XYZ file of C-alpha atoms in Angstrom:
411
model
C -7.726 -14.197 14.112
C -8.376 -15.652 10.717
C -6.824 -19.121 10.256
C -4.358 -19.647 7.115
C -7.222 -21.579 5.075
C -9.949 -19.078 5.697
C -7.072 -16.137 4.732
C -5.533 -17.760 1.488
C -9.221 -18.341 0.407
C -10.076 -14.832 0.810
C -7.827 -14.291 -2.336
C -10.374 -15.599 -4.384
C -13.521 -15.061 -2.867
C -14.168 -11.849 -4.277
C -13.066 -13.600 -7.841
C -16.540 -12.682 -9.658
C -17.433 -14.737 -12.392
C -17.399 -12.469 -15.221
C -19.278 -13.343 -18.625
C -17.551 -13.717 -21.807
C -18.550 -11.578 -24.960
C -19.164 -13.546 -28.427
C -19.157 -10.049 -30.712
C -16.796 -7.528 -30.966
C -15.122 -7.072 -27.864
C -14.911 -3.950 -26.206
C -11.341 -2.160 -25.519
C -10.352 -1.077 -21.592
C -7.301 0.954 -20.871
C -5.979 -0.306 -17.668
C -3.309 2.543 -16.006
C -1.114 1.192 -13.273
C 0.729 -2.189 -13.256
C 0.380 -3.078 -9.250
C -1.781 -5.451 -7.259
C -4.839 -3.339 -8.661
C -4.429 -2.675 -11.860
C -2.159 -6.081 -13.169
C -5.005 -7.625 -11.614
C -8.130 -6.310 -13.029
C -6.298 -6.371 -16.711
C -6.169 -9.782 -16.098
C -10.035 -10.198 -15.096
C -11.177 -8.194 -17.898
C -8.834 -10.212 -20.448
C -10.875 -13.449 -19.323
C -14.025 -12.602 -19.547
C -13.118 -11.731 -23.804
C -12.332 -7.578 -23.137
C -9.545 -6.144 -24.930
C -7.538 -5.134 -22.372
C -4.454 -2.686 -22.751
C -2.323 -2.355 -19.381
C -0.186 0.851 -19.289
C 2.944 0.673 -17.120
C 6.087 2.437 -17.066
C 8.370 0.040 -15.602
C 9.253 -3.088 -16.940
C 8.586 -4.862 -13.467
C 7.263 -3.787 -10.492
C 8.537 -3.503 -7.065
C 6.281 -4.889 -4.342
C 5.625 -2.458 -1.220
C 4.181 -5.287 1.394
C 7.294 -7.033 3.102
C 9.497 -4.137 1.577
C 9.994 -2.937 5.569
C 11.617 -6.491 5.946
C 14.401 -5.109 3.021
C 14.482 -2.171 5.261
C 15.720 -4.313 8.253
C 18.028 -6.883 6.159
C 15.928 -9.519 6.420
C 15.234 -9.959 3.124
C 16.380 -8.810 -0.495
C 14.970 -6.370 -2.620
C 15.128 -9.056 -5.745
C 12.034 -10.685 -3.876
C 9.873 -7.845 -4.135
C 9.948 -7.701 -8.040
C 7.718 -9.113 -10.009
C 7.178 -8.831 -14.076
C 4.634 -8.929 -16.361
C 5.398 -11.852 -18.407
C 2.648 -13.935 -16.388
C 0.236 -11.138 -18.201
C 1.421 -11.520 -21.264
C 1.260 -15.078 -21.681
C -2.476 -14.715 -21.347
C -2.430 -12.051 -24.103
C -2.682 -8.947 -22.369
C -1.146 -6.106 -24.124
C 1.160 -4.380 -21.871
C 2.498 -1.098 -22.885
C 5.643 0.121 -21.278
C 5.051 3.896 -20.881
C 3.861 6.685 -18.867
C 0.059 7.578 -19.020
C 0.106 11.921 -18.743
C -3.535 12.558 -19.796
C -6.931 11.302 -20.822
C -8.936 12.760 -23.972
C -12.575 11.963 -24.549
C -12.186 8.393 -25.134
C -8.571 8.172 -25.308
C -5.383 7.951 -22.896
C -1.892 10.033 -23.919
C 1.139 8.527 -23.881
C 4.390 10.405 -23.000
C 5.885 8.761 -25.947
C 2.996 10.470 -27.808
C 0.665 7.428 -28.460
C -2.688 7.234 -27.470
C -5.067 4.320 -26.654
C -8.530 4.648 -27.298
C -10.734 2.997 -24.667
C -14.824 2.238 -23.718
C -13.611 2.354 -20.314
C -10.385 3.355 -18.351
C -9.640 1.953 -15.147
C -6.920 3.915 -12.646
C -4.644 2.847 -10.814
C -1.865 4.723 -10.055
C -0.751 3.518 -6.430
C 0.074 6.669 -4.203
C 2.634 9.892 -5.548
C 4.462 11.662 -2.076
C 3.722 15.267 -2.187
C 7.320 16.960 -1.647
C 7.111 20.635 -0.180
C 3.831 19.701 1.453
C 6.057 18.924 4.906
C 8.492 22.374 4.371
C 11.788 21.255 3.621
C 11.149 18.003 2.640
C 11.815 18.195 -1.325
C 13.424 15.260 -3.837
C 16.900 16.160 -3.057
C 16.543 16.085 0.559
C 14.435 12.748 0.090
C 18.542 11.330 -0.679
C 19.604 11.970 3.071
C 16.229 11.307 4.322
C 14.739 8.316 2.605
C 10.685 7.881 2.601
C 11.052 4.883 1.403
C 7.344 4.905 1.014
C 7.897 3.610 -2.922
C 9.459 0.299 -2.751
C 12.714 0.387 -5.015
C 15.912 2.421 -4.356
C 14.917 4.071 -1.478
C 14.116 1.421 0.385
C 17.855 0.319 -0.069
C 18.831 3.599 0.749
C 17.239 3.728 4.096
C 18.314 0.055 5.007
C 22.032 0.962 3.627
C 21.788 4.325 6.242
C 20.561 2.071 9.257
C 23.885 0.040 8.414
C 26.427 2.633 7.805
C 24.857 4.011 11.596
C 27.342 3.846 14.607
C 26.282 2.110 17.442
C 24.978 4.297 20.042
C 23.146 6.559 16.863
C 19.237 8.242 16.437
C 17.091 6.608 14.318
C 13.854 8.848 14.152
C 10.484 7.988 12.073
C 8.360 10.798 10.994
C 4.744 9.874 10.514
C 1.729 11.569 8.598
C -1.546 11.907 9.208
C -4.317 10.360 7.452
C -4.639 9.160 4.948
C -1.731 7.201 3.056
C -1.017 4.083 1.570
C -0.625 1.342 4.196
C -2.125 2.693 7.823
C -0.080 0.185 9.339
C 2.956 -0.248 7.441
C 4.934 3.174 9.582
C 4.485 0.682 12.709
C 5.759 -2.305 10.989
C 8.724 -0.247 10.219
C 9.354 0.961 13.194
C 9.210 -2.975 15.034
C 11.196 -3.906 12.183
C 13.414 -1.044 12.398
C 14.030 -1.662 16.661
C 14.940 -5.755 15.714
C 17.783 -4.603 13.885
C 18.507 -2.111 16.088
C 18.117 -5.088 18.901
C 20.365 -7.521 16.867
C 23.008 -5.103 15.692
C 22.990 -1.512 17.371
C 21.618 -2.350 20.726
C 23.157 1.106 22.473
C 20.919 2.936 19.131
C 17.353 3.957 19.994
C 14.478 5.225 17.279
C 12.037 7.601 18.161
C 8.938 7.689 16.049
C 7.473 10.849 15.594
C 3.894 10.721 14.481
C 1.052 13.249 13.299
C -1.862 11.125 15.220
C -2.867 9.736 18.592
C -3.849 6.541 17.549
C -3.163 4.209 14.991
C -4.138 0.872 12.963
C -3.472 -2.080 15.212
C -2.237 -0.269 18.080
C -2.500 -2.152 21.179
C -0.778 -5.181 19.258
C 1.892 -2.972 18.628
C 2.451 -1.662 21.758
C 1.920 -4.602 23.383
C 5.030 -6.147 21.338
C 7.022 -2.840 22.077
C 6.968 -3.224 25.431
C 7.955 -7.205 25.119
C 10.661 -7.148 22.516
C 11.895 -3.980 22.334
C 11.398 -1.922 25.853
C 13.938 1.227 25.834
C 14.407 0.887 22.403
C 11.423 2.118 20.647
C 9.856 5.617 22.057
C 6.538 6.629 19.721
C 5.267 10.226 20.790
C 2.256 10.753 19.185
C 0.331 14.078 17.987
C -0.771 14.935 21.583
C 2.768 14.836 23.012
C 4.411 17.063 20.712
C 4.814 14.079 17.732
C 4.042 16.002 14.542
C 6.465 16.876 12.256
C 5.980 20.240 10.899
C 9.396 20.852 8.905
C 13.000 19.257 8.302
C 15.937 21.680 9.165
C 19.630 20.102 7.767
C 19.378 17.089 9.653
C 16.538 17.537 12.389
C 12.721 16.704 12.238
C 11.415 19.779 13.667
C 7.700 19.430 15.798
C 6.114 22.457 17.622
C 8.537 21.794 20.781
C 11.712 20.711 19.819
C 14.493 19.868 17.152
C 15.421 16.041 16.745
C 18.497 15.745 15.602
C 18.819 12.224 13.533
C 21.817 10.189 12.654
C 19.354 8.025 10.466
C 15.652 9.745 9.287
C 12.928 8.323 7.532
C 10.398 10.884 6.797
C 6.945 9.372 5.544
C 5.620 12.373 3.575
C 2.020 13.215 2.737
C 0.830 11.457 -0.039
C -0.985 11.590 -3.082
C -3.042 9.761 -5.960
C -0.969 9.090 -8.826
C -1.063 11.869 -11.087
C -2.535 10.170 -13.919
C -5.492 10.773 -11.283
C -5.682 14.817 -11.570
C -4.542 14.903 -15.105
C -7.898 12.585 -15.838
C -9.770 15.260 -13.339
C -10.886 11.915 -11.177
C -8.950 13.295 -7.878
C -10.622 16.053 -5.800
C -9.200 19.004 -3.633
C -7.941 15.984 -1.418
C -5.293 14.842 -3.831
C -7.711 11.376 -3.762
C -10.814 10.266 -5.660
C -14.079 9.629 -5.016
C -15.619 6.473 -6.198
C -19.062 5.262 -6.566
C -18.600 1.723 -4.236
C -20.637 -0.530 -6.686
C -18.676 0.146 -10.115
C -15.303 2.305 -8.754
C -16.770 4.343 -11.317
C -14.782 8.100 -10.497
C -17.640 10.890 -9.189
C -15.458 13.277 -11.555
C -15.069 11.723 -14.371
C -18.018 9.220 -15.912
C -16.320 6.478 -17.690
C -13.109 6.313 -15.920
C -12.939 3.981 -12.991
C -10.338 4.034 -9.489
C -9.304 0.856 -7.803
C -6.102 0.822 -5.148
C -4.767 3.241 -3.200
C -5.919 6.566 -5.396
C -9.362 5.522 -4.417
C -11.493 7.124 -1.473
C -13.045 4.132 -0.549
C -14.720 4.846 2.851
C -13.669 2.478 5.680
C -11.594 0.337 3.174
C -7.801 0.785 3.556
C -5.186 1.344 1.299
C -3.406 -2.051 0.782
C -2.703 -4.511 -1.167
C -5.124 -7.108 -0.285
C -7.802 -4.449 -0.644
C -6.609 -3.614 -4.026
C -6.544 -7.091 -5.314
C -10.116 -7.276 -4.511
C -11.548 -3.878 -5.581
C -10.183 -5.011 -8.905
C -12.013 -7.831 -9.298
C -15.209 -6.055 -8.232
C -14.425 -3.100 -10.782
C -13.703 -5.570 -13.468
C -16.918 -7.391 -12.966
C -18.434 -4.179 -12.885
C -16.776 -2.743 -15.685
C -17.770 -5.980 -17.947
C -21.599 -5.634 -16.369
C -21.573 -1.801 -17.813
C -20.416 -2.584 -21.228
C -22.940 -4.723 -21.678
C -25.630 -2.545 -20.528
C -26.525 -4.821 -17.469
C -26.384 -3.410 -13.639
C -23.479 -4.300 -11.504
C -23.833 -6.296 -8.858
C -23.368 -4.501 -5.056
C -19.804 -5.949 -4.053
C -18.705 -7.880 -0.655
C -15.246 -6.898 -0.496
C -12.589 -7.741 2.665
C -9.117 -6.879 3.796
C -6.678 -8.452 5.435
C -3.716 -6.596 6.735
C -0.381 -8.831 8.353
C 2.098 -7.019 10.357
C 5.564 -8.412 11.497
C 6.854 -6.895 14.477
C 10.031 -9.012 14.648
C 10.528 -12.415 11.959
C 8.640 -14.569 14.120
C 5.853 -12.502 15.475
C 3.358 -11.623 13.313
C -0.400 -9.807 13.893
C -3.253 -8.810 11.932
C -6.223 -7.455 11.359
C -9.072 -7.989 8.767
C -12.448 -6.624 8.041
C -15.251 -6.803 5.794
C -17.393 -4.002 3.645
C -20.433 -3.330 1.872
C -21.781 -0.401 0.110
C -24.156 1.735 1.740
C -25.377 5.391 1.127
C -22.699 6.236 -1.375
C -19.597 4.604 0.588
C -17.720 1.587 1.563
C -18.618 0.586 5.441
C -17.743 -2.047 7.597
C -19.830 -4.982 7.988
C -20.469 -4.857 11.645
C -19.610 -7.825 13.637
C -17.227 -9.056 10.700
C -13.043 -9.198 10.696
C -11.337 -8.371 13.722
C -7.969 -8.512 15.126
C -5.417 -11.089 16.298
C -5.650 -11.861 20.007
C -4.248 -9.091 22.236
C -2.751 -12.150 24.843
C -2.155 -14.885 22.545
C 0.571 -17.218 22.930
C 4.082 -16.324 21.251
C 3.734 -19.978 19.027
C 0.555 -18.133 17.363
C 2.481 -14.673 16.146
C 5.037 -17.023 14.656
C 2.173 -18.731 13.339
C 0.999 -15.013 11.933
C 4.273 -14.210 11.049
C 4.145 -17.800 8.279
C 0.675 -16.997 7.421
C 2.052 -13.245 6.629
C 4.476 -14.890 3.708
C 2.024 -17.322 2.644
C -0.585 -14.628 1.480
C 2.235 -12.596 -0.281
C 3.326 -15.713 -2.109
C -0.090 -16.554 -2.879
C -1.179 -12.982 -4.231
C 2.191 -12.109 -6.117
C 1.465 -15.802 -7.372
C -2.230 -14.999 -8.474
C -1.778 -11.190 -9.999
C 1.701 -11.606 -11.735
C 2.461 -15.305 -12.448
């Protein structure tokens, strides 16, 4: 288990120095205002780039503790975060939709368009509706994903209050990949402490498309502590994968669930930014080169975050804070005709399964033959037996990196 100072300095340690231009500097269109993009607009902006960040909302809503909202243990107001820490530095923000990319040039929908040297993506993670059958937008308003942080996360916690005691909660699950491997199970542990504190005669069932998971034994291990006849997860071998919603059931290969509350995590996507640039592949996702986050479709155009395939690297956050320092550096390397420097890059990934008890895990990668491995020997997990004073120790260090990051990218 990392300790808090060794965590909150991973935040920086991937913080390449990045050398400043004295001529003209060169212009980068940066698409997608999250921890990846808000980010690397930033990096490029100090080392003397002329950055433009493209972003359609005027703030933007934080996904990691967003599962807390879900259980009413926090408010959604702490989750937002604008972009006047940007512009104070001078980064041009543009509030509008990127819809396509020209030879040299992003479209606007307003009907502007940015020329660029470079483009960096990223567009966080679109849910593919119709992929599950009978999952579709207007069925997403009974059956929040809430896989977006903003209204539908207050839908689904607003649905878990409305509930009777003595009600169904049931979690639908995807398979691989989507944004956040753990963040389902957080939901669910979150999900069965409310249930614990407010609804004890409730019960949620978590239906899921795989046998095993990110963090599992942690997980279950806590099940089975805090929330024992509560929380039931039946995974892809026992029947768990959803294969359609009928009215108000989750329907699997051997049986109809009937739900008083649903939360459906659909398939997912790359933003689509990504296929209207042609950077995403059959998979929806896009292949990177590790070094650069250059796109293997589309030369010039680079993919950082969650859109990215980037091998044993997960979609989070933390990892894409640092992939966009490492693209930045690279970026800034490429424009002035110098090779990029192979990156070190690490994740860190907290979990609460109640307020107090928090786990992790964390890991470190390199690039090797045309992918993003793990290091071997490197990151780990949080003790499987460790004392209940260290997961409330987790649980602090959990909102002391998401003060420290929303802190870094957006103040």
């Amino acid at each position: 288990m990392p300790s808090r100072r060794a965590v909150l300095a991973l935040l920086g340690a991937v913080a390449i120095p990045l050398p400043a231009f004295a001529q003209a500097k060169p212009r980068v269109v940066v698409v997608g205002g999250g921890f990846g993009g808000a980010t690397c607009a930033r990096a490029l902006h100090r080392a003397g780039i002329a950055v433009t960040l493209v972003e359609p909302n005027p703030a933007y809503t934080a996904c990691p503790f967003s599962n807390a909202v879900v259980a009413g243990l926090r408010e959604l107001d702490g989750q937002v975060f604008g972009y006047d820490g940007l512009k104070r530095e001078d980064v041009i923000v543009v509030q509008d939709r990127a819809v396509g990319v020209e030879t040299g040039a992003v479209v606007l929908a307003g009907g502007g368009r940015l020329p660029f040297d470079r483009l960096v993506l990223a567009p966080g993670i679109d849910v593919v509706f119709g992929a599950l059958p009978g999952y579709d937008e207007p069925v997403a308003e009974r059956m929040p994903h809430a896989w977006k942080a903003g209204p539908q996360t207050v839908l689904l916690r607003d649905k878990l209050r409305a509930m009777p005691d003595g009600g169904m909660v049931v979690m639908s699950v995807p398979a691989n990949p989507y944004r956040c491997p753990p963040g389902p199970y957080e939901r669910a542990s979150l999900i069965a402490h409310y249930l614990k504190t407010h609804k004890p005669r409730c019960k949620l069932l978590v239906l899921d498309a795989k046998d095993s998971f990110s963090k599992q034994k942690l997980f279950q291990q806590a099940w089975a502590e805090l929330y024992p006849g509560l929380l039931e997860w039946v995974p892809l071998s026992a029947g768990g994968k959803v294969t359609g919603v009928e009215g108000d059931a989750l329907v699997t290969d051997f049986q109809r669930v009937t739900a008083d509350v649903a939360n459906v995590i659909p398939p997912q996507r790359a933003g689509a930014i990504a296929a209207a640039a042609g950077a995403a592949d059959r998979s929806g996702w896009c292949p990177i080169d590790p070094v650069t986050f250059e796109s293997r479709q589309r030369p010039g155009v680079h993919v950082i975050g969650d859109a990215a395939i980037a091998g044993a690297m997960p979609k989070s956050a933390f990892a894409a804070n640092g992939q966009a320092k490492v693209c930045a550096a690279a970026v800034v390397a490429l424009l002035r005709g110098a090779a990029p420097d192979p990156p070190k890059l690490i994740n860190t990934c907290y979990s609460l399964v109640a307020p107090d008890y928090g786990i992790s895990i964390a890991g470190v990668y390199r690039a090797a033959e045309g992918r993003l491995v793990d290091v071997e020997g490197a990151g780990g997990t949080s003790p499987p037996d460790a004392a209940r004073s260290v997961r409330a120790q987790e649980a602090a260090y959990a909102e002391a990196w998401f003060r420290t990051i929303t802190g870094a990218v957006f103040g």
